[in-house]
Amino acid sequence: KKQILDAYKNIVKPMNGAGDILEALKNSGYKLLLVTSASQEIANEFIRHQRWSNYFQDYVFGNEINKAKPASEIYDCALKKANASSDSVFIVEDSYNGVKSAKGTGAFVVGLENNQTKEELTKAGADITISRLNEILSILEVRV
């Protein structure tokens, strides 16, 4: 466990430009929730190290749910915490199971090509796919 925590603190890096994108979304008035299969302890270590805690209004961690992705429980929990309906949110996912999980709520899902191909993300149900994280800003018409 200590090795994993150390890795999230010292080795694991965010996607290129992620901090700038979070800043732009926050400045544009978007309510941001971080939904991750990682445990709260591990995710918080990463968030603290990146100095991102001011970007997110709330979080859902893997240890808060009973059924992992592709079950939609983690996103159902996020919708409840955000007091939002699935037709009022925008979910970005970079895995097949993540897309399936998010689509299980009926939300609009953007598939981010990372470890999965555009075809795999589309097959999982992504409404649209992007290859770079900063494409989110143009989809939402957010200015940096």
mmCIF file of C-alpha atoms in Angstrom:
data_model
loop_
_atom_site.group_PDB
_atom_site.id
_atom_site.type_symbol
_atom_site.label_atom_id
_atom_site.label_comp_id
_atom_site.label_asym_id
_atom_site.label_seq_id
_atom_site.Cartn_x
_atom_site.Cartn_y
_atom_site.Cartn_z
ATOM 1 C CA LYS A 1 0.000 0.000 0.000
ATOM 2 C CA LYS A 2 2.855 2.375 0.820
ATOM 3 C CA GLN A 3 4.432 1.699 -2.587
ATOM 4 C CA ILE A 4 1.177 2.547 -4.356
ATOM 5 C CA LEU A 5 0.798 5.759 -2.348
ATOM 6 C CA ASP A 6 4.401 6.704 -3.116
ATOM 7 C CA ALA A 7 3.847 6.011 -6.818
ATOM 8 C CA TYR A 8 0.786 8.274 -6.923
ATOM 9 C CA LYS A 9 2.763 10.958 -5.163
ATOM 10 C CA ASN A 10 6.037 10.705 -7.067
ATOM 11 C CA ILE A 11 5.585 8.804 -10.329
ATOM 12 C CA VAL A 12 2.023 8.954 -11.674
ATOM 13 C CA LYS A 13 1.495 12.126 -13.682
ATOM 14 C CA PRO A 14 -1.750 13.682 -14.890
ATOM 15 C CA MET A 15 -2.577 13.842 -18.571
ATOM 16 C CA ASN A 16 -0.917 16.674 -20.425
ATOM 17 C CA GLY A 17 -2.707 19.967 -19.745
ATOM 18 C CA ALA A 18 -5.151 18.510 -17.212
ATOM 19 C CA GLY A 19 -4.593 21.296 -14.674
ATOM 20 C CA ASP A 20 -5.217 24.008 -17.273
ATOM 21 C CA ILE A 21 -8.391 22.273 -18.399
ATOM 22 C CA LEU A 22 -9.668 21.956 -14.840
ATOM 23 C CA GLU A 23 -8.920 25.644 -14.296
ATOM 24 C CA ALA A 24 -10.778 26.649 -17.467
ATOM 25 C CA LEU A 25 -13.813 24.522 -16.592
ATOM 26 C CA LYS A 26 -13.933 25.858 -13.048
ATOM 27 C CA ASN A 27 -13.609 29.460 -14.285
ATOM 28 C CA SER A 28 -16.462 28.818 -16.729
ATOM 29 C CA GLY A 29 -18.733 27.804 -13.854
ATOM 30 C CA TYR A 30 -18.801 24.046 -14.338
ATOM 31 C CA LYS A 31 -19.357 21.935 -11.236
ATOM 32 C CA LEU A 32 -16.661 19.264 -11.279
ATOM 33 C CA LEU A 33 -16.774 15.897 -9.541
ATOM 34 C CA LEU A 34 -13.935 13.428 -9.605
ATOM 35 C CA VAL A 35 -15.143 9.855 -9.997
ATOM 36 C CA THR A 36 -12.467 7.200 -9.665
ATOM 37 C CA SER A 37 -12.220 3.494 -8.992
ATOM 38 C CA ALA A 38 -9.169 4.233 -6.848
ATOM 39 C CA SER A 39 -9.555 4.238 -3.094
ATOM 40 C CA GLN A 40 -10.051 7.539 -1.288
ATOM 41 C CA GLU A 41 -6.617 7.340 0.315
ATOM 42 C CA ILE A 42 -4.795 6.838 -2.989
ATOM 43 C CA ALA A 43 -6.851 9.371 -4.944
ATOM 44 C CA ASN A 44 -6.488 12.009 -2.227
ATOM 45 C CA GLU A 45 -2.711 11.573 -2.289
ATOM 46 C CA PHE A 46 -2.700 12.266 -6.028
ATOM 47 C CA ILE A 47 -5.106 15.224 -5.711
ATOM 48 C CA ARG A 48 -3.040 16.771 -2.904
ATOM 49 C CA HIS A 49 0.215 16.298 -4.806
ATOM 50 C CA GLN A 50 -1.264 17.952 -7.924
ATOM 51 C CA ARG A 51 -2.841 20.729 -5.829
ATOM 52 C CA TRP A 52 -6.218 20.050 -7.432
ATOM 53 C CA SER A 53 -8.502 19.991 -4.384
ATOM 54 C CA ASN A 54 -9.884 23.454 -5.196
ATOM 55 C CA TYR A 55 -11.223 22.258 -8.570
ATOM 56 C CA PHE A 56 -13.643 19.596 -7.365
ATOM 57 C CA GLN A 57 -16.897 20.147 -5.528
ATOM 58 C CA ASP A 58 -17.099 16.491 -4.571
ATOM 59 C CA TYR A 59 -15.632 13.054 -5.147
ATOM 60 C CA VAL A 60 -16.693 9.441 -5.504
ATOM 61 C CA PHE A 61 -14.061 6.840 -4.687
ATOM 62 C CA GLY A 62 -13.940 3.138 -5.428
ATOM 63 C CA ASN A 63 -14.130 2.222 -1.757
ATOM 64 C CA GLU A 64 -17.561 3.918 -1.510
ATOM 65 C CA ILE A 65 -19.291 1.464 -3.820
ATOM 66 C CA ASN A 66 -20.122 -2.227 -3.869
ATOM 67 C CA LYS A 67 -20.176 -2.926 -7.616
ATOM 68 C CA ALA A 68 -17.180 -1.882 -9.720
ATOM 69 C CA LYS A 69 -17.324 -0.605 -13.281
ATOM 70 C CA PRO A 70 -18.920 -1.537 -15.679
ATOM 71 C CA ALA A 71 -21.800 -1.391 -13.173
ATOM 72 C CA SER A 72 -23.181 2.150 -13.060
ATOM 73 C CA GLU A 73 -23.176 2.377 -9.243
ATOM 74 C CA ILE A 74 -20.182 4.737 -9.068
ATOM 75 C CA TYR A 75 -21.841 7.219 -11.443
ATOM 76 C CA ASP A 76 -25.237 6.816 -9.805
ATOM 77 C CA CYS A 77 -23.511 7.816 -6.574
ATOM 78 C CA ALA A 78 -21.913 10.822 -8.308
ATOM 79 C CA LEU A 79 -25.258 11.994 -9.688
ATOM 80 C CA LYS A 80 -26.767 11.735 -6.218
ATOM 81 C CA LYS A 81 -23.881 13.701 -4.641
ATOM 82 C CA ALA A 82 -24.184 16.362 -7.337
ATOM 83 C CA ASN A 83 -27.962 16.431 -7.007
ATOM 84 C CA ALA A 84 -28.030 16.181 -10.805
ATOM 85 C CA SER A 85 -29.911 14.213 -13.412
ATOM 86 C CA SER A 86 -28.114 12.189 -16.045
ATOM 87 C CA ASP A 87 -29.284 14.521 -18.812
ATOM 88 C CA SER A 88 -27.539 17.495 -17.165
ATOM 89 C CA VAL A 89 -24.023 16.081 -16.945
ATOM 90 C CA PHE A 90 -21.051 15.475 -19.175
ATOM 91 C CA ILE A 91 -18.849 12.491 -18.304
ATOM 92 C CA VAL A 92 -15.349 11.911 -19.635
ATOM 93 C CA GLU A 93 -14.065 8.335 -19.499
ATOM 94 C CA ASP A 94 -10.953 6.685 -20.887
ATOM 95 C CA SER A 95 -11.787 2.993 -20.514
ATOM 96 C CA TYR A 96 -14.269 0.557 -21.991
ATOM 97 C CA ASN A 97 -15.702 -0.361 -18.579
ATOM 98 C CA GLY A 98 -15.780 3.296 -17.553
ATOM 99 C CA VAL A 99 -17.805 4.258 -20.621
ATOM 100 C CA LYS A 100 -20.215 1.356 -20.006
ATOM 101 C CA SER A 101 -20.561 2.437 -16.382
ATOM 102 C CA ALA A 102 -21.274 6.061 -17.269
ATOM 103 C CA LYS A 103 -23.689 5.131 -20.078
ATOM 104 C CA GLY A 104 -25.590 2.993 -17.590
ATOM 105 C CA THR A 105 -26.872 6.230 -16.073
ATOM 106 C CA GLY A 106 -28.079 7.583 -19.423
ATOM 107 C CA ALA A 107 -25.553 10.445 -19.360
ATOM 108 C CA PHE A 108 -23.701 11.935 -22.326
ATOM 109 C CA VAL A 109 -20.287 10.266 -22.350
ATOM 110 C CA VAL A 110 -17.100 11.405 -24.027
ATOM 111 C CA GLY A 111 -14.626 8.628 -24.642
ATOM 112 C CA LEU A 112 -11.026 9.783 -24.288
ATOM 113 C CA GLU A 113 -8.580 7.679 -26.283
ATOM 114 C CA ASN A 114 -5.871 6.733 -23.844
ATOM 115 C CA ASN A 115 -5.433 3.018 -23.330
ATOM 116 C CA GLN A 116 -8.477 2.212 -25.456
ATOM 117 C CA THR A 117 -9.090 2.937 -29.119
ATOM 118 C CA LYS A 118 -11.829 5.106 -30.558
ATOM 119 C CA GLU A 119 -13.516 1.951 -31.837
ATOM 120 C CA GLU A 120 -13.461 0.285 -28.407
ATOM 121 C CA LEU A 121 -14.855 3.387 -26.697
ATOM 122 C CA THR A 122 -17.563 3.743 -29.346
ATOM 123 C CA LYS A 123 -18.473 0.065 -28.962
ATOM 124 C CA ALA A 124 -18.788 0.631 -25.191
ATOM 125 C CA GLY A 125 -21.333 3.372 -25.911
ATOM 126 C CA ALA A 126 -19.394 6.660 -25.965
ATOM 127 C CA ASP A 127 -21.471 9.395 -27.588
ATOM 128 C CA ILE A 128 -18.345 11.030 -28.953
ATOM 129 C CA THR A 129 -14.638 10.253 -28.770
ATOM 130 C CA ILE A 130 -11.646 12.542 -28.509
ATOM 131 C CA SER A 131 -7.945 11.865 -28.735
ATOM 132 C CA ARG A 132 -6.674 14.761 -26.614
ATOM 133 C CA LEU A 133 -8.005 15.963 -23.279
ATOM 134 C CA ASN A 134 -8.047 19.614 -24.366
ATOM 135 C CA GLU A 135 -10.705 18.793 -26.992
ATOM 136 C CA ILE A 136 -13.195 18.891 -24.112
ATOM 137 C CA LEU A 137 -12.893 22.677 -24.084
ATOM 138 C CA SER A 138 -13.915 23.030 -27.718
ATOM 139 C CA ILE A 139 -16.823 20.612 -27.270
ATOM 140 C CA LEU A 140 -18.088 22.732 -24.383
ATOM 141 C CA GLU A 141 -17.008 25.989 -26.065
ATOM 142 C CA VAL A 142 -14.883 26.951 -23.052
ATOM 143 C CA ARG A 143 -12.136 29.509 -23.492
ATOM 144 C CA VAL A 144 -8.828 29.055 -21.729
#
